[in-house]
Structure formats: C-alpha cells, structure tokens
C-alpha cells in the first residue's frame, strides 16, 4: 500500500498526470503478462512507454469530455412517499425468487 500511495502522490512535470500514467502502465503490464501467458501469438508493443503515454492521453481526453458533459445544470428532485388521494388506498408490494424455485412476496 505504501508503494501505491507513493505513486499516487508523485508530482511530475508532463502533459499527463503521473498517477494516470502510472495506473495505466500497471494495467498494461498486467494485461501484457496475461496475453504472453495465454496467447502464443501476442507481441508486446515495441515502444511500451510511448504506448502507455498514448493510452494516458486518450484517457485524459475521454475524462475531459465526460466532465464537459456532466457540467450541465442539474436539479435536485426530492422523492418520497406521498399518501394517496382521498378515497384511494396504496399498497406496496415486493417479491423475489431463487434459482431453486423458492419464492416469496409481501404486501
């Protein structure tokens, strides 16, 4: 865990954040190792650092687009139980079943 915290707090003067680059590099190393073990035709990228940098740039671009989309104003809506109109009755129900066929319900 110390190793993870250390890498999450490194300041790095680059166009990408170190923690993004580091996380993507860890994921790539894990992925490449599994591909090498399970896929005899797999070849690791020749320029691994550049490949990780490319993926990190793509991640940042996608994250920035997502932030632009989520900046649209949102309105909080309170959802709560409301009593029925006069002369009406509300009945809440629920049910579930298991794979073995057992089922239950409630009202």
Short mmCIF file of C-alpha atoms in Angstrom, two decimals, residues 32-105:
data_model
loop_
_atom_site.label_atom_id
_atom_site.label_comp_id
_atom_site.label_asym_id
_atom_site.label_seq_id
_atom_site.Cartn_x
_atom_site.Cartn_y
_atom_site.Cartn_z
CA UNK A 32 0.62 -7.90 -21.46
CA UNK A 33 1.77 -10.52 -18.98
CA UNK A 34 -1.56 -12.36 -19.25
CA UNK A 35 -1.55 -12.13 -23.04
CA UNK A 36 2.00 -13.54 -23.18
CA UNK A 37 0.99 -16.46 -20.95
CA UNK A 38 -2.30 -17.26 -22.71
CA UNK A 39 -1.81 -16.12 -26.32
CA UNK A 40 1.20 -17.53 -28.14
CA UNK A 41 0.72 -15.03 -30.99
CA UNK A 42 0.83 -11.94 -28.77
CA UNK A 43 3.70 -9.49 -29.15
CA UNK A 44 4.22 -6.76 -26.59
CA UNK A 45 4.37 -3.25 -28.13
CA UNK A 46 7.92 -2.28 -29.10
CA UNK A 47 7.79 1.18 -27.52
CA UNK A 48 5.96 0.40 -24.30
CA UNK A 49 6.43 3.83 -22.72
CA UNK A 50 5.07 5.60 -25.78
CA UNK A 51 2.16 3.16 -25.91
CA UNK A 52 1.29 3.88 -22.27
CA UNK A 53 1.60 7.63 -22.92
CA UNK A 54 -0.79 7.35 -25.89
CA UNK A 55 -3.34 5.47 -23.76
CA UNK A 56 -2.96 8.04 -20.98
CA UNK A 57 -3.62 10.90 -23.40
CA UNK A 58 -6.71 9.09 -24.68
CA UNK A 59 -7.90 8.54 -21.10
CA UNK A 60 -7.44 12.26 -20.27
CA UNK A 61 -9.31 13.29 -23.42
CA UNK A 62 -12.22 10.98 -22.57
CA UNK A 63 -12.27 12.20 -18.95
CA UNK A 64 -12.32 15.84 -20.09
CA UNK A 65 -15.20 15.17 -22.48
CA UNK A 66 -17.06 13.41 -19.67
CA UNK A 67 -16.51 16.43 -17.39
CA UNK A 68 -17.89 18.79 -20.06
CA UNK A 69 -20.99 16.65 -20.38
CA UNK A 70 -21.56 16.38 -16.63
CA UNK A 71 -21.27 20.16 -16.11
CA UNK A 72 -24.82 20.66 -17.32
CA UNK A 73 -27.01 22.10 -14.56
CA UNK A 74 -28.86 19.51 -12.55
CA UNK A 75 -31.97 19.91 -10.49
CA UNK A 76 -32.38 18.03 -7.23
CA UNK A 77 -35.74 16.30 -7.01
CA UNK A 78 -36.99 15.08 -3.66
CA UNK A 79 -38.53 11.63 -3.97
CA UNK A 80 -40.61 10.45 -1.05
CA UNK A 81 -43.78 8.58 -0.22
CA UNK A 82 -46.98 10.55 -0.67
CA UNK A 83 -50.32 9.49 0.70
CA UNK A 84 -52.95 8.54 -1.87
CA UNK A 85 -55.77 10.84 -2.82
CA UNK A 86 -58.86 10.64 -0.66
CA UNK A 87 -60.87 7.50 -1.39
CA UNK A 88 -57.82 5.59 -2.66
CA UNK A 89 -55.55 3.04 -0.96
CA UNK A 90 -51.87 2.50 -1.72
CA UNK A 91 -50.44 -1.00 -1.47
CA UNK A 92 -46.69 -1.52 -1.65
CA UNK A 93 -45.60 -4.95 -2.86
CA UNK A 94 -42.33 -6.78 -3.34
CA UNK A 95 -41.30 -10.23 -4.41
CA UNK A 96 -38.25 -12.36 -5.10
CA UNK A 97 -37.31 -15.85 -6.18
CA UNK A 98 -34.27 -18.11 -6.00
CA UNK A 99 -32.81 -20.32 -8.71
CA UNK A 100 -34.16 -23.40 -6.93
CA UNK A 101 -37.73 -22.16 -7.45
CA UNK A 102 -38.40 -20.87 -3.93
CA UNK A 103 -40.24 -17.57 -3.99
CA UNK A 104 -41.66 -15.06 -1.58
CA UNK A 105 -43.70 -11.91 -1.67
#
